[in-house]
mmCIF file of C-alpha atoms and ligand atoms in Angstrom:
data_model
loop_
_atom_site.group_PDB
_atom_site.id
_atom_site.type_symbol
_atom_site.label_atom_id
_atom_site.label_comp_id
_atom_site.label_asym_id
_atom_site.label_seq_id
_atom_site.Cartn_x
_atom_site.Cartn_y
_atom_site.Cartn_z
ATOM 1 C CA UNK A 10 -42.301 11.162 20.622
ATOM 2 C CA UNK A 11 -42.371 14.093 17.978
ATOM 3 C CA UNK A 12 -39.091 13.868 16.094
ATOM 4 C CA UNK A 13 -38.463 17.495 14.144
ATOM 5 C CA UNK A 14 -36.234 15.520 11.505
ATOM 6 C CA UNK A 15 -39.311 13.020 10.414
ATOM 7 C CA UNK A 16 -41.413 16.185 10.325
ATOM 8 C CA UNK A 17 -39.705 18.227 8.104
ATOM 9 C CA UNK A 18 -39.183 15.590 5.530
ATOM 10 C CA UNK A 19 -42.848 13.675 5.791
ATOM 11 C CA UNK A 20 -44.126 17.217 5.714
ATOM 12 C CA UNK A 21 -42.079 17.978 2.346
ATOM 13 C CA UNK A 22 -43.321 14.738 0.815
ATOM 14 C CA UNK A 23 -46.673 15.388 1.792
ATOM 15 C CA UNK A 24 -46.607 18.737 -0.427
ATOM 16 C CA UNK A 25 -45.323 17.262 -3.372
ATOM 17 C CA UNK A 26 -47.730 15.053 -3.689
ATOM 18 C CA UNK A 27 -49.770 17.183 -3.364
ATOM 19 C CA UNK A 28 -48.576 19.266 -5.790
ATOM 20 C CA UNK A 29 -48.434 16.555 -8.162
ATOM 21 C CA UNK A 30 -52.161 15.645 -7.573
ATOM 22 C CA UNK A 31 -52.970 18.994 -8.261
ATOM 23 C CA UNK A 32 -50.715 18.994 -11.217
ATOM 24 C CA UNK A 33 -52.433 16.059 -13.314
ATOM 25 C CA UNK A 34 -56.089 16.620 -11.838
ATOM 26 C CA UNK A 35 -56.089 13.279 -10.448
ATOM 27 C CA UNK A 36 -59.544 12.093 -9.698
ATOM 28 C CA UNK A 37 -61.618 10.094 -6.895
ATOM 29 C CA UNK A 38 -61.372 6.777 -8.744
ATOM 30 C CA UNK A 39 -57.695 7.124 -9.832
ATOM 31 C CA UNK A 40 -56.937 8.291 -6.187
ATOM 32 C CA UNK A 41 -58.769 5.175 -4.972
ATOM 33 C CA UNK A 42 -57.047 2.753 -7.494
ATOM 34 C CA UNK A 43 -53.402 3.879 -6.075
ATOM 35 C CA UNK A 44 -54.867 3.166 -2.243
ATOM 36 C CA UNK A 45 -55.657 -0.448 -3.953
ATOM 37 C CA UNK A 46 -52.454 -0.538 -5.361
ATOM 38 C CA UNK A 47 -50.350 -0.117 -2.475
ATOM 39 C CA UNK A 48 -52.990 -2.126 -0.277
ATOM 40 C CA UNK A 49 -51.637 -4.942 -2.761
ATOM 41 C CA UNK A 50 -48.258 -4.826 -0.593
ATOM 42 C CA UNK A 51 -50.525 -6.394 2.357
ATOM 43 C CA UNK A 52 -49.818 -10.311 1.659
ATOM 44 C CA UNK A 53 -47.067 -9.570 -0.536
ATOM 45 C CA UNK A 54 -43.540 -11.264 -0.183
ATOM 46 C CA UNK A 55 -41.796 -9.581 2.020
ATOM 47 C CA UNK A 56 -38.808 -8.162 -0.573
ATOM 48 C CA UNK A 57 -41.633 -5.808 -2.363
ATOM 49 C CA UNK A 58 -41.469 -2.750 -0.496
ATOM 50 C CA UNK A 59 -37.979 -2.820 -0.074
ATOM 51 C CA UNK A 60 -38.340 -3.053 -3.690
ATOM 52 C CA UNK A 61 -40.526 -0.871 -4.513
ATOM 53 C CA UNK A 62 -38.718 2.121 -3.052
ATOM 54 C CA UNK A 63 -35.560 0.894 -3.863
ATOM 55 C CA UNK A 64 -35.914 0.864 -7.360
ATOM 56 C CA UNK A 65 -36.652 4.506 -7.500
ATOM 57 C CA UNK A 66 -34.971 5.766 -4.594
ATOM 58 C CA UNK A 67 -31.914 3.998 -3.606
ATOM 59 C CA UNK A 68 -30.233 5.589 -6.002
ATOM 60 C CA UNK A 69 -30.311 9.146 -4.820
ATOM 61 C CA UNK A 70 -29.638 8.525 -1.633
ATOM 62 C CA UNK A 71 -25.837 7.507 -2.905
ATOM 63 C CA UNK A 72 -25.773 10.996 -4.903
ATOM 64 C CA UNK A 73 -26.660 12.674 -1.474
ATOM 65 C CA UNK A 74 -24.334 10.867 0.137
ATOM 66 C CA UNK A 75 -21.479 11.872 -2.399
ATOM 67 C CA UNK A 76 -22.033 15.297 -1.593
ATOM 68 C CA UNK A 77 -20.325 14.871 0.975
ATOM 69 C CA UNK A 78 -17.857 12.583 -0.556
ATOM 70 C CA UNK A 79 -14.481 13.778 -2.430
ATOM 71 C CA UNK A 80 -13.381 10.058 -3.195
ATOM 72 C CA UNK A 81 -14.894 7.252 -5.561
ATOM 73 C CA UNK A 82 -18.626 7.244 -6.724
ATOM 74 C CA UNK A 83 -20.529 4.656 -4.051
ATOM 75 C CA UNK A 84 -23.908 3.082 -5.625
ATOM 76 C CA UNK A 85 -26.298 0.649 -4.492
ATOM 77 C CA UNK A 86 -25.802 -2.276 -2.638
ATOM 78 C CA UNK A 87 -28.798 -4.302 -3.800
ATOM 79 C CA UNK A 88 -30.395 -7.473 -1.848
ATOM 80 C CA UNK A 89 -27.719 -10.047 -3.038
ATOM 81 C CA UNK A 90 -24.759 -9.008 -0.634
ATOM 82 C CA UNK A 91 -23.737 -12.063 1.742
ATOM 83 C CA UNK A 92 -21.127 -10.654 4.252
ATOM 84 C CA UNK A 93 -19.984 -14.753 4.987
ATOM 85 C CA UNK A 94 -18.445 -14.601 1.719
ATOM 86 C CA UNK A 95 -15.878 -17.457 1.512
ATOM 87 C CA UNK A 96 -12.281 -15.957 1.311
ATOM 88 C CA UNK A 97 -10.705 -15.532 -1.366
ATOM 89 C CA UNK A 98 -6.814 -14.940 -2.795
ATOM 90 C CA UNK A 99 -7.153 -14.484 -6.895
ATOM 91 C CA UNK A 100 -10.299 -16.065 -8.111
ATOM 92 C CA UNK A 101 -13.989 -16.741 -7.111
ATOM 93 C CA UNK A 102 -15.833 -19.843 -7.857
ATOM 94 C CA UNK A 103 -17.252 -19.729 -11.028
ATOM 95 C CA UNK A 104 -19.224 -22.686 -12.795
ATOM 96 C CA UNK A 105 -16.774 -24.591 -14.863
ATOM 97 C CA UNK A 106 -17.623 -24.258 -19.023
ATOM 98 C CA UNK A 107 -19.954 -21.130 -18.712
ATOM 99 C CA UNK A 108 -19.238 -17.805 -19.124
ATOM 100 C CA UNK A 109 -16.382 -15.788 -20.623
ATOM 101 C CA UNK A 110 -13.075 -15.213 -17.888
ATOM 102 C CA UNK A 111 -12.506 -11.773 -16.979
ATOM 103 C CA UNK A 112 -10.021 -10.318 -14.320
ATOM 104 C CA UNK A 113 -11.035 -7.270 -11.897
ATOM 105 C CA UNK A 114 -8.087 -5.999 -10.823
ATOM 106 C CA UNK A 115 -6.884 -2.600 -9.450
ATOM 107 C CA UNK A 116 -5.975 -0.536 -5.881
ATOM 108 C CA UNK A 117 -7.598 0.387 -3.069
ATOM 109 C CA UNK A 118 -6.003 3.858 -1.936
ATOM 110 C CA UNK A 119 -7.385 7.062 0.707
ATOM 111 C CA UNK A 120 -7.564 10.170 -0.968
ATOM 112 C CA UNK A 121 -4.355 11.425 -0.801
ATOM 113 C CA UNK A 122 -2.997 8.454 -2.746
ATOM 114 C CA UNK A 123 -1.730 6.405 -0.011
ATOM 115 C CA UNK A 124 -2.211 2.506 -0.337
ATOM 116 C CA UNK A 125 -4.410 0.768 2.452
ATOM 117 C CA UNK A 126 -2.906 -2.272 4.207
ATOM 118 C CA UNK A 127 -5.445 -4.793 4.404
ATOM 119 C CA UNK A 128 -8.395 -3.230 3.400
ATOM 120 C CA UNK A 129 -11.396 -6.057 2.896
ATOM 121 C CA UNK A 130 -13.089 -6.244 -0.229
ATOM 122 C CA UNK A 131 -16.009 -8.007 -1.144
ATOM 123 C CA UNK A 132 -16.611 -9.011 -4.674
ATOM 124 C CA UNK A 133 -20.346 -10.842 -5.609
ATOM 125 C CA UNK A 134 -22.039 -10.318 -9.318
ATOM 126 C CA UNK A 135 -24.436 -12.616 -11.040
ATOM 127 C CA UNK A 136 -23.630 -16.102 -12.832
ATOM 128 C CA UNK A 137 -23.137 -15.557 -16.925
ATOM 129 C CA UNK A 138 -27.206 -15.950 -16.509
ATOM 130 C CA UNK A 139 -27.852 -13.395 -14.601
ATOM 131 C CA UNK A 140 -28.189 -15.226 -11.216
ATOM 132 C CA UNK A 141 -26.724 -15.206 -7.321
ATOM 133 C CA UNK A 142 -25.542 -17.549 -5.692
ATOM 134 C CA UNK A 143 -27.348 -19.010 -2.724
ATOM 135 C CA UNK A 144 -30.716 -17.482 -4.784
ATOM 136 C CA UNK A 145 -31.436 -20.421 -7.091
ATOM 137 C CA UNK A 146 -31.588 -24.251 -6.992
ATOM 138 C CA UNK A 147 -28.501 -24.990 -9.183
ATOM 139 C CA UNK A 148 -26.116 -22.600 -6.718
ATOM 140 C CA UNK A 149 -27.683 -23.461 -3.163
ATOM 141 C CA UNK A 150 -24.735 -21.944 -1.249
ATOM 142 C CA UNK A 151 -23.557 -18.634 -1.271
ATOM 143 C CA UNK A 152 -20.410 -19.110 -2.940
ATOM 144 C CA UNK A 153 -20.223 -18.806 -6.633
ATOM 145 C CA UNK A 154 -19.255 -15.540 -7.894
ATOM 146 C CA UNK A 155 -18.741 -14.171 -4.632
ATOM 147 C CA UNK A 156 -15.865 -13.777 -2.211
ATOM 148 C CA UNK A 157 -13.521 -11.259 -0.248
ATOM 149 C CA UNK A 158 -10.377 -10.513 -0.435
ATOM 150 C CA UNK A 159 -7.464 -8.400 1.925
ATOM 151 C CA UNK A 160 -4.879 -6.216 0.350
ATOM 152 C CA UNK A 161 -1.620 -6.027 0.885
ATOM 153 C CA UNK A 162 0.987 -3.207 1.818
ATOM 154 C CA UNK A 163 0.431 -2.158 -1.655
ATOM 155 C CA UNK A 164 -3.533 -1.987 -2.035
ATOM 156 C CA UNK A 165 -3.403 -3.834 -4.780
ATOM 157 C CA UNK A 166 -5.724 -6.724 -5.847
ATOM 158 C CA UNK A 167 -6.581 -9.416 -8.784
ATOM 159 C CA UNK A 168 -9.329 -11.777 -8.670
ATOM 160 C CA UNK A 169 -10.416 -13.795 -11.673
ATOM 161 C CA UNK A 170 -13.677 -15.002 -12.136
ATOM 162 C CA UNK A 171 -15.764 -14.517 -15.328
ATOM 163 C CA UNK A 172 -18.196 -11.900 -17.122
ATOM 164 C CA UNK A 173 -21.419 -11.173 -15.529
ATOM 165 C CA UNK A 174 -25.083 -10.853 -17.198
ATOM 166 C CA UNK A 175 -28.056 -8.309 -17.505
ATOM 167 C CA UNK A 176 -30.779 -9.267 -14.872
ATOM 168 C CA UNK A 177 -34.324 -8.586 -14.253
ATOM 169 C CA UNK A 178 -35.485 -7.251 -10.547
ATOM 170 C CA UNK A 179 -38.172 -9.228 -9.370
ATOM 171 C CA UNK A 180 -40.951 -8.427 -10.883
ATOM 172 C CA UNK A 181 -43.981 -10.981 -10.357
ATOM 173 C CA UNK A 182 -45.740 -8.780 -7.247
ATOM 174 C CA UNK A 183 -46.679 -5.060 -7.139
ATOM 175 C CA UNK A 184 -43.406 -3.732 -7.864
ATOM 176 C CA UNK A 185 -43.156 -4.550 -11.319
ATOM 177 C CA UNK A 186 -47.247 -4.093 -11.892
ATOM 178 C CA UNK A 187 -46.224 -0.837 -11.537
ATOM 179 C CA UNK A 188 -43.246 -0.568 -13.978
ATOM 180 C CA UNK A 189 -45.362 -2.294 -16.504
ATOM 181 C CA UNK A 190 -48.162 0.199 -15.619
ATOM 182 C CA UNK A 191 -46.224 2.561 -16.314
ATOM 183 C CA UNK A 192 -44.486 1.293 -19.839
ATOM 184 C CA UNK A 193 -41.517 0.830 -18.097
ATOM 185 C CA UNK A 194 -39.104 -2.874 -17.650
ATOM 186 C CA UNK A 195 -37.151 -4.474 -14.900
ATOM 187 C CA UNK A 196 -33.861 -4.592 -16.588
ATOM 188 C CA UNK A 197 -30.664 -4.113 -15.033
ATOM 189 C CA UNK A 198 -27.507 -3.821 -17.170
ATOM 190 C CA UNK A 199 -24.791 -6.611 -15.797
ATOM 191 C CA UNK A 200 -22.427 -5.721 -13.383
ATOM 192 C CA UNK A 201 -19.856 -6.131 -10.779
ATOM 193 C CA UNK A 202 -20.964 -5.364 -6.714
ATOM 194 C CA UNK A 203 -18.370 -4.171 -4.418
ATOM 195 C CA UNK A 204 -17.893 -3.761 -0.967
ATOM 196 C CA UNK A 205 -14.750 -1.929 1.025
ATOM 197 C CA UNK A 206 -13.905 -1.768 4.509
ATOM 198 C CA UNK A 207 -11.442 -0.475 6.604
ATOM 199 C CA UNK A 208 -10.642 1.178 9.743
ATOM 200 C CA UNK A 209 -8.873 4.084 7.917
ATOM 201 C CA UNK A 210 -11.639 4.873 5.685
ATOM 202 C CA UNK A 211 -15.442 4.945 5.558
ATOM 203 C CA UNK A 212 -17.574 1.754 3.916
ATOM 204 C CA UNK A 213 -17.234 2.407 0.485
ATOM 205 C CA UNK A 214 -20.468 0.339 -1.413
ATOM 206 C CA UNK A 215 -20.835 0.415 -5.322
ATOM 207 C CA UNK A 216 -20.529 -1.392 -8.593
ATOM 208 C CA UNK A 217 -19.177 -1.152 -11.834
ATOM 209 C CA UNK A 218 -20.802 -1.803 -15.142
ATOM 210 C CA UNK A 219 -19.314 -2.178 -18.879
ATOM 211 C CA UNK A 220 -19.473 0.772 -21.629
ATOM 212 C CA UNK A 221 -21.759 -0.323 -24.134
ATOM 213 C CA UNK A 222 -23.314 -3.088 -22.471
ATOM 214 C CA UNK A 223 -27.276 -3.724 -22.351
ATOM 215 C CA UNK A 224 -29.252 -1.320 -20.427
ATOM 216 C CA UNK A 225 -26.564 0.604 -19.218
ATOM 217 C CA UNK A 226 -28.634 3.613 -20.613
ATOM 218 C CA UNK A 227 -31.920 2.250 -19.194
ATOM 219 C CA UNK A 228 -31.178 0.466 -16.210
ATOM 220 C CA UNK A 229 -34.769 0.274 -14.951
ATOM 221 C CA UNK A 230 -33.384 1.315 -10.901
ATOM 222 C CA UNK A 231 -31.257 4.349 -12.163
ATOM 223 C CA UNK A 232 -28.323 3.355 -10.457
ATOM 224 C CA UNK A 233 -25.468 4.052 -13.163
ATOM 225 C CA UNK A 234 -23.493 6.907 -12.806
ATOM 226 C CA UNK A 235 -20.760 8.032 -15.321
ATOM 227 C CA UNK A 236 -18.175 7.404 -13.115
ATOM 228 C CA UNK A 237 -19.368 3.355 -13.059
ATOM 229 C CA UNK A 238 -19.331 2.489 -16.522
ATOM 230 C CA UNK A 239 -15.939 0.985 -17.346
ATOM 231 C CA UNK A 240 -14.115 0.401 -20.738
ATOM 232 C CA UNK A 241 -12.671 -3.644 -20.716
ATOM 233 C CA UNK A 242 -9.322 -4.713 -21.724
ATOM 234 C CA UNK A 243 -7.873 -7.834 -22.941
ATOM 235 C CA UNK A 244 -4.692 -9.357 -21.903
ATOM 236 C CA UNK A 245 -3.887 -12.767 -23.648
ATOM 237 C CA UNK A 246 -7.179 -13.227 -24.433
ATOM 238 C CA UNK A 247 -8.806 -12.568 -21.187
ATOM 239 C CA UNK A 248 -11.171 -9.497 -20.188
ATOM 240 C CA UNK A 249 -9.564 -7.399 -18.179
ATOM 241 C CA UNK A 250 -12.311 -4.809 -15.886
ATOM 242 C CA UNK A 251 -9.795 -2.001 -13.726
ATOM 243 C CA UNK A 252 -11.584 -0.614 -11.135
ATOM 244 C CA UNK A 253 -9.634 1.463 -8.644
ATOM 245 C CA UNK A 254 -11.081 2.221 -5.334
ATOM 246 C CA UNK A 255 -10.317 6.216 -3.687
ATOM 247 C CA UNK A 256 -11.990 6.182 -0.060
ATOM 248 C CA UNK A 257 -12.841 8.603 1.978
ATOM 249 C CA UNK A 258 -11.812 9.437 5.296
ATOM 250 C CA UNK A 259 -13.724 7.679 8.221
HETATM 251 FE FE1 FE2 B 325 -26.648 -7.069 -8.752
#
């Protein structure tokens, strides 16, 4: 069955590459080494196309989508959510002896200001090595670095856990053949994921990453935004990351 929506965009894609083709004279053998490439995704694990588009694409799809947004910047979820996060009250699991403490605090609020009574938040990020939980041998279950947590009357919450590291995306398949091809890495700059739901307000997915940290200017998906990058404060010794949520209505 036609559908007019799939036409109009497919149709638009199909003219700029076109376009782009014609732009850089691409030849017979070049065109027939990018049919190889992506033929390459036959066989491949199954993450890679995901992947592949994600890396470049993901990312504008939140910028469309805060068009039509007036509260807090979303950005992408990525492949490491877990929505059986354990609960949690003020801290996630975190490996004992590793890592530097830090303390994500703030409120979760609708646009006019108003505190939201239990609101669910999820909270995941990487080890201080740059890995998930339930992804590699030495955390088999889900639960390091991860959890959610319900406000209160007052939308506020504090969870302590400890300061996340730079990561690279997969990058032993065709995905990253192609950001080598093309001079580029698969860095991403560390950072905190977050998730927000409640009846009042609409899903609200996005993360948070730290002023002058690695990559945060070359973050090989594009995700950062201004709006993400956050300034840290200390509080008796402790990192301190304040991230304030403003949702929009659902
Ligand atoms: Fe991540």
């Amino acid at each position: 069955m036609a559908n007019n929506r799939v036409d109009a965009v497919v149709g638009d894609i199909i003219e700029a590459v076109r376009n782009v083709l014609d732009k850089h004279d691409v030849t017979f053998p070049e065109y027939r080494a990018a049919v190889a490439f992506l033929a390459q995704y036959n066989g491949a694990a199954p993450y890679e196309i995901p992947l592949g588009l994600d890396m470049f694409f993901n990312a504008t799809i939140h910028d469309i989508e805060m068009k039509n947004r007036k509260g807090s910047v979303t950005a992408l979820e990525g492949p490491y959510f877990r929505d059986e996060a354990p609960a949690v009250k003020d801290r996630l699991k975190v490996l004992e002896g590793k890592g530097e403490p830090m303390i994500i605090e703030g409120t979760i609020t609708d646009l006019s200001g108003e505190p939201l009574d239990g609101a669910e938040l999820w909270i995941w990020h990487s080890d201080p090595d740059g890995f998930y939980s339930g992804f590699v041998p030495y955390m088999p279950e889900a639960d390091y670095y991860r959890g959610v947590l319900k406000t209160g009357p007052d939308g506020a919450y504090s969870v302590r856990t400890s300061v996340p590291a730079p990561y690279t995306i997969p990058h032993d398949g065709p995905s990253g053949a192609l950001l080598e091809a093309m001079g580029r890495h698969p860095w991403r700059p560390a950072h905190i994921h977050f998730k927000v739901r409640h009846p009042k307000v609409l899903d609200h997915i996005t993360q948070s990453y730290f002023q002058g940290g690695s990559y945060v200017d070359d973050d090989c998906v594009e995700g950062v935004r201004p709006d993400l990058i956050h300034t840290m404060d200390e509080r008796d010794g402790v990192k301190v990351l304040h991230k304030d949520f403003v949702l929009d209505p659902a």
